[in-house]
Amino acid sequence: VPKVIVSGRGGSGKSTLVTLLARLLGEKGEDALVVDVDESNLGLGKMLGIAPPAKTLMDYLGGKPAVREKLLASLRQGKGEGVQLFEGELTLGTLPRECVNWNGHLGFLRVGKIEHSMEGCACPMGAISRAFLKQLDVGERQWVLVDTEAGIEHFGRGVFEGADVVVVVVDPSHDAVLLAEKAKVLTEEAGKKCLVVLNKVDETTEPLLRQELRQRGIDVAGVVNFSIGVAQSNLLGKPLQADSLKGCIEQLLEKL
Ligand SMILES: Nc1ncnc2c1ncn2[C@@H]1O[C@H](COP(=O)(O)OP(=O)(O)OP(=O)(O)O)[C@@H](O)[C@H]1O
Ligand SMILES: [Mg+2]
């Protein structure tokens, strides 16, 4: 059972795909924990239709200065960056209750958000994400879907160390193609499976995008069409309306 990281350039549709995959899994009676590691964006809960939990993992661990201190201590002791931040075992059933909101089979957890100007960089969030995903044990019929921040910073931070699969979302743009090429190299360098998925395509852009990727030796594992229902519900901050995309998401899930 995989822990899946969803990656891609800004606005490519990472949060949308995480939401639709999680929802489909929930409908099939499988537990899906959505982990929001994006330190900036705030709307994932609205897309899922689940309120943000009372605490982020950052709150739970005592706040950014406390976490930063722990990381520095670990570095000073020569333990490197792979610090263990959570006591005991972590499973979907034993997560700190104030950090996860469940709606049926769907769970929602947030690592931490930027709260104050001048608070410093987001490295502590990256370290928490990395430690959490590595330590989290998932059982049969349980999934972890990780929604990342735009770009490939999380590769550098090693957030995907504990994951099995990286899904790279590619929207119809040249930057997305270039980033997919890079993300594929980084994923395979780390010995993980990489699946490239097209998003927001139509009959004109899909073949062009496929061609651009094929020229770079990149296979396409899934295709999600542009959906006006998704665009509208997202604009209004409502749970995503994506009935027309169900077939696309089903097919993608089979690849996972
Ligand atoms: N298949 C789709 N059809 C129509 N609109 C879409 C689709 N996928 C995403 N969008 C729209 O594209 C925008 C970006 O989507 P989303 O927030 O999921 O991207 P993201 O990659 O998570 O962005 P960020 O990098 O800011 O986190 C949103 O307005 C969303 O509604
Ligand atoms: Mg997002």
mmCIF file with all atom_site columns, N, CA, C and O in Angstrom, residues 36-59:
data_model
loop_
_atom_site.group_PDB
_atom_site.id
_atom_site.type_symbol
_atom_site.label_atom_id
_atom_site.label_alt_id
_atom_site.label_comp_id
_atom_site.label_asym_id
_atom_site.label_entity_id
_atom_site.label_seq_id
_atom_site.pdbx_PDB_ins_code
_atom_site.Cartn_x
_atom_site.Cartn_y
_atom_site.Cartn_z
_atom_site.occupancy
_atom_site.B_iso_or_equiv
_atom_site.pdbx_formal_charge
_atom_site.auth_seq_id
_atom_site.auth_comp_id
_atom_site.auth_asym_id
_atom_site.auth_atom_id
_atom_site.pdbx_PDB_model_num
ATOM 1  N N  . ASP A 1 36 ? -1.016  17.585 4.222  1.00 0.00 ? 36 ASP A N  1
ATOM 2  C CA . ASP A 1 36 ? -0.737  18.867 3.574  1.00 0.00 ? 36 ASP A CA 1
ATOM 3  C C  . ASP A 1 36 ? 0.630   19.354 4.042  1.00 0.00 ? 36 ASP A C  1
ATOM 4  O O  . ASP A 1 36 ? 0.783   19.802 5.173  1.00 0.00 ? 36 ASP A O  1
ATOM 5  N N  . VAL A 1 37 ? 1.643   19.234 3.176  1.00 0.00 ? 37 VAL A N  1
ATOM 6  C CA . VAL A 1 37 ? 2.981   19.710 3.559  1.00 0.00 ? 37 VAL A CA 1
ATOM 7  C C  . VAL A 1 37 ? 3.296   21.067 2.930  1.00 0.00 ? 37 VAL A C  1
ATOM 8  O O  . VAL A 1 37 ? 4.398   21.569 3.076  1.00 0.00 ? 37 VAL A O  1
ATOM 9  N N  . ASP A 1 38 ? 2.334   21.655 2.242  1.00 0.00 ? 38 ASP A N  1
ATOM 10 C CA . ASP A 1 38 ? 2.514   22.972 1.618  1.00 0.00 ? 38 ASP A CA 1
ATOM 11 C C  . ASP A 1 38 ? 2.439   24.041 2.716  1.00 0.00 ? 38 ASP A C  1
ATOM 12 O O  . ASP A 1 38 ? 1.401   24.195 3.356  1.00 0.00 ? 38 ASP A O  1
ATOM 13 N N  . GLU A 1 39 ? 3.547   24.760 2.914  1.00 0.00 ? 39 GLU A N  1
ATOM 14 C CA . GLU A 1 39 ? 3.588   25.714 4.027  1.00 0.00 ? 39 GLU A CA 1
ATOM 15 C C  . GLU A 1 39 ? 2.850   27.019 3.716  1.00 0.00 ? 39 GLU A C  1
ATOM 16 O O  . GLU A 1 39 ? 2.662   27.840 4.602  1.00 0.00 ? 39 GLU A O  1
ATOM 17 N N  . SER A 1 40 ? 2.433   27.202 2.459  1.00 0.00 ? 40 SER A N  1
ATOM 18 C CA . SER A 1 40 ? 1.790   28.469 2.079  1.00 0.00 ? 40 SER A CA 1
ATOM 19 C C  . SER A 1 40 ? 0.285   28.359 1.846  1.00 0.00 ? 40 SER A C  1
ATOM 20 O O  . SER A 1 40 ? -0.496  29.093 2.442  1.00 0.00 ? 40 SER A O  1
ATOM 21 N N  . ASN A 1 41 ? -0.115  27.472 0.942  1.00 0.00 ? 41 ASN A N  1
ATOM 22 C CA . ASN A 1 41 ? -1.518  27.461 0.515  1.00 0.00 ? 41 ASN A CA 1
ATOM 23 C C  . ASN A 1 41 ? -2.462  26.968 1.611  1.00 0.00 ? 41 ASN A C  1
ATOM 24 O O  . ASN A 1 41 ? -2.117  26.103 2.397  1.00 0.00 ? 41 ASN A O  1
ATOM 25 N N  . LEU A 1 42 ? -3.676  27.537 1.590  1.00 0.00 ? 42 LEU A N  1
ATOM 26 C CA . LEU A 1 42 ? -4.600  27.303 2.706  1.00 0.00 ? 42 LEU A CA 1
ATOM 27 C C  . LEU A 1 42 ? -5.869  26.562 2.310  1.00 0.00 ? 42 LEU A C  1
ATOM 28 O O  . LEU A 1 42 ? -6.680  26.224 3.157  1.00 0.00 ? 42 LEU A O  1
ATOM 29 N N  . GLY A 1 43 ? -6.054  26.297 1.014  1.00 0.00 ? 43 GLY A N  1
ATOM 30 C CA . GLY A 1 43 ? -7.381  25.880 0.559  1.00 0.00 ? 43 GLY A CA 1
ATOM 31 C C  . GLY A 1 43 ? -7.654  24.390 0.463  1.00 0.00 ? 43 GLY A C  1
ATOM 32 O O  . GLY A 1 43 ? -8.751  23.990 0.063  1.00 0.00 ? 43 GLY A O  1
ATOM 33 N N  . LEU A 1 44 ? -6.710  23.547 0.844  1.00 0.00 ? 44 LEU A N  1
ATOM 34 C CA . LEU A 1 44 ? -6.907  22.112 0.622  1.00 0.00 ? 44 LEU A CA 1
ATOM 35 C C  . LEU A 1 44 ? -8.126  21.560 1.373  1.00 0.00 ? 44 LEU A C  1
ATOM 36 O O  . LEU A 1 44 ? -8.873  20.743 0.833  1.00 0.00 ? 44 LEU A O  1
ATOM 37 N N  . GLY A 1 45 ? -8.314  22.047 2.597  1.00 0.00 ? 45 GLY A N  1
ATOM 38 C CA . GLY A 1 45 ? -9.465  21.581 3.383  1.00 0.00 ? 45 GLY A CA 1
ATOM 39 C C  . GLY A 1 45 ? -10.780 21.882 2.683  1.00 0.00 ? 45 GLY A C  1
ATOM 40 O O  . GLY A 1 45 ? -11.703 21.058 2.678  1.00 0.00 ? 45 GLY A O  1
ATOM 41 N N  . LYS A 1 46 ? -10.862 23.056 2.071  1.00 0.00 ? 46 LYS A N  1
ATOM 42 C CA . LYS A 1 46 ? -12.083 23.444 1.354  1.00 0.00 ? 46 LYS A CA 1
ATOM 43 C C  . LYS A 1 46 ? -12.319 22.496 0.184  1.00 0.00 ? 46 LYS A C  1
ATOM 44 O O  . LYS A 1 46 ? -13.444 22.090 -0.088 1.00 0.00 ? 46 LYS A O  1
ATOM 45 N N  . MET A 1 47 ? -11.243 22.152 -0.531 1.00 0.00 ? 47 MET A N  1
ATOM 46 C CA . MET A 1 47 ? -11.399 21.236 -1.670 1.00 0.00 ? 47 MET A CA 1
ATOM 47 C C  . MET A 1 47 ? -11.907 19.884 -1.184 1.00 0.00 ? 47 MET A C  1
ATOM 48 O O  . MET A 1 47 ? -12.748 19.250 -1.808 1.00 0.00 ? 47 MET A O  1
ATOM 49 N N  . LEU A 1 48 ? -11.373 19.436 -0.044 1.00 0.00 ? 48 LEU A N  1
ATOM 50 C CA . LEU A 1 48 ? -11.748 18.135 0.506  1.00 0.00 ? 48 LEU A CA 1
ATOM 51 C C  . LEU A 1 48 ? -13.117 18.176 1.182  1.00 0.00 ? 48 LEU A C  1
ATOM 52 O O  . LEU A 1 48 ? -13.770 17.141 1.332  1.00 0.00 ? 48 LEU A O  1
ATOM 53 N N  . GLY A 1 49 ? -13.500 19.371 1.634  1.00 0.00 ? 49 GLY A N  1
ATOM 54 C CA . GLY A 1 49 ? -14.718 19.474 2.425  1.00 0.00 ? 49 GLY A CA 1
ATOM 55 C C  . GLY A 1 49 ? -14.489 19.020 3.858  1.00 0.00 ? 49 GLY A C  1
ATOM 56 O O  . GLY A 1 49 ? -15.389 18.517 4.517  1.00 0.00 ? 49 GLY A O  1
ATOM 57 N N  . ILE A 1 50 ? -13.269 19.208 4.361  1.00 0.00 ? 50 ILE A N  1
ATOM 58 C CA . ILE A 1 50 ? -12.943 18.865 5.753  1.00 0.00 ? 50 ILE A CA 1
ATOM 59 C C  . ILE A 1 50 ? -12.278 20.087 6.403  1.00 0.00 ? 50 ILE A C  1
ATOM 60 O O  . ILE A 1 50 ? -11.357 20.668 5.836  1.00 0.00 ? 50 ILE A O  1
ATOM 61 N N  . ALA A 1 51 ? -12.743 20.439 7.592  1.00 0.00 ? 51 ALA A N  1
ATOM 62 C CA . ALA A 1 51 ? -12.163 21.598 8.281  1.00 0.00 ? 51 ALA A CA 1
ATOM 63 C C  . ALA A 1 51 ? -10.733 21.287 8.705  1.00 0.00 ? 51 ALA A C  1
ATOM 64 O O  . ALA A 1 51 ? -10.402 20.134 8.967  1.00 0.00 ? 51 ALA A O  1
ATOM 65 N N  . PRO A 1 52 ? -9.881  22.316 8.760  1.00 0.00 ? 52 PRO A N  1
ATOM 66 C CA . PRO A 1 52 ? -8.509  22.076 9.233  1.00 0.00 ? 52 PRO A CA 1
ATOM 67 C C  . PRO A 1 52 ? -8.533  21.564 10.673 1.00 0.00 ? 52 PRO A C  1
ATOM 68 O O  . PRO A 1 52 ? -9.323  22.034 11.487 1.00 0.00 ? 52 PRO A O  1
ATOM 69 N N  . PRO A 1 53 ? -7.674  20.601 10.987 1.00 0.00 ? 53 PRO A N  1
ATOM 70 C CA . PRO A 1 53 ? -7.584  20.094 12.360 1.00 0.00 ? 53 PRO A CA 1
ATOM 71 C C  . PRO A 1 53 ? -7.188  21.211 13.325 1.00 0.00 ? 53 PRO A C  1
ATOM 72 O O  . PRO A 1 53 ? -6.628  22.238 12.918 1.00 0.00 ? 53 PRO A O  1
ATOM 73 N N  . ALA A 1 54 ? -7.460  21.003 14.614 1.00 0.00 ? 54 ALA A N  1
ATOM 74 C CA . ALA A 1 54 ? -7.169  22.026 15.628 1.00 0.00 ? 54 ALA A CA 1
ATOM 75 C C  . ALA A 1 54 ? -5.688  22.403 15.622 1.00 0.00 ? 54 ALA A C  1
ATOM 76 O O  . ALA A 1 54 ? -5.337  23.556 15.817 1.00 0.00 ? 54 ALA A O  1
ATOM 77 N N  . LYS A 1 55 ? -4.831  21.423 15.417 1.00 0.00 ? 55 LYS A N  1
ATOM 78 C CA . LYS A 1 55 ? -3.395  21.707 15.443 1.00 0.00 ? 55 LYS A CA 1
ATOM 79 C C  . LYS A 1 55 ? -2.695  21.186 14.204 1.00 0.00 ? 55 LYS A C  1
ATOM 80 O O  . LYS A 1 55 ? -3.061  20.133 13.679 1.00 0.00 ? 55 LYS A O  1
ATOM 81 N N  . THR A 1 56 ? -1.672  21.910 13.779 1.00 0.00 ? 56 THR A N  1
ATOM 82 C CA . THR A 1 56 ? -0.749  21.370 12.782 1.00 0.00 ? 56 THR A CA 1
ATOM 83 C C  . THR A 1 56 ? 0.278   20.513 13.534 1.00 0.00 ? 56 THR A C  1
ATOM 84 O O  . THR A 1 56 ? 0.379   20.595 14.769 1.00 0.00 ? 56 THR A O  1
ATOM 85 N N  . LEU A 1 57 ? 1.054   19.730 12.795 1.00 0.00 ? 57 LEU A N  1
ATOM 86 C CA . LEU A 1 57 ? 2.120   18.968 13.468 1.00 0.00 ? 57 LEU A CA 1
ATOM 87 C C  . LEU A 1 57 ? 3.108   19.926 14.120 1.00 0.00 ? 57 LEU A C  1
ATOM 88 O O  . LEU A 1 57 ? 3.670   19.642 15.171 1.00 0.00 ? 57 LEU A O  1
ATOM 89 N N  . MET A 1 58 ? 3.316   21.083 13.477 1.00 0.00 ? 58 MET A N  1
ATOM 90 C CA . MET A 1 58 ? 4.217   22.093 14.034 1.00 0.00 ? 58 MET A CA 1
ATOM 91 C C  . MET A 1 58 ? 3.720   22.568 15.404 1.00 0.00 ? 58 MET A C  1
ATOM 92 O O  . MET A 1 58 ? 4.497   22.629 16.366 1.00 0.00 ? 58 MET A O  1
ATOM 93 N N  . ASP A 1 59 ? 2.415   22.861 15.510 1.00 0.00 ? 59 ASP A N  1
ATOM 94 C CA . ASP A 1 59 ? 1.835   23.240 16.814 1.00 0.00 ? 59 ASP A CA 1
ATOM 95 C C  . ASP A 1 59 ? 2.054   22.118 17.815 1.00 0.00 ? 59 ASP A C  1
ATOM 96 O O  . ASP A 1 59 ? 2.469   22.342 18.956 1.00 0.00 ? 59 ASP A O  1
#
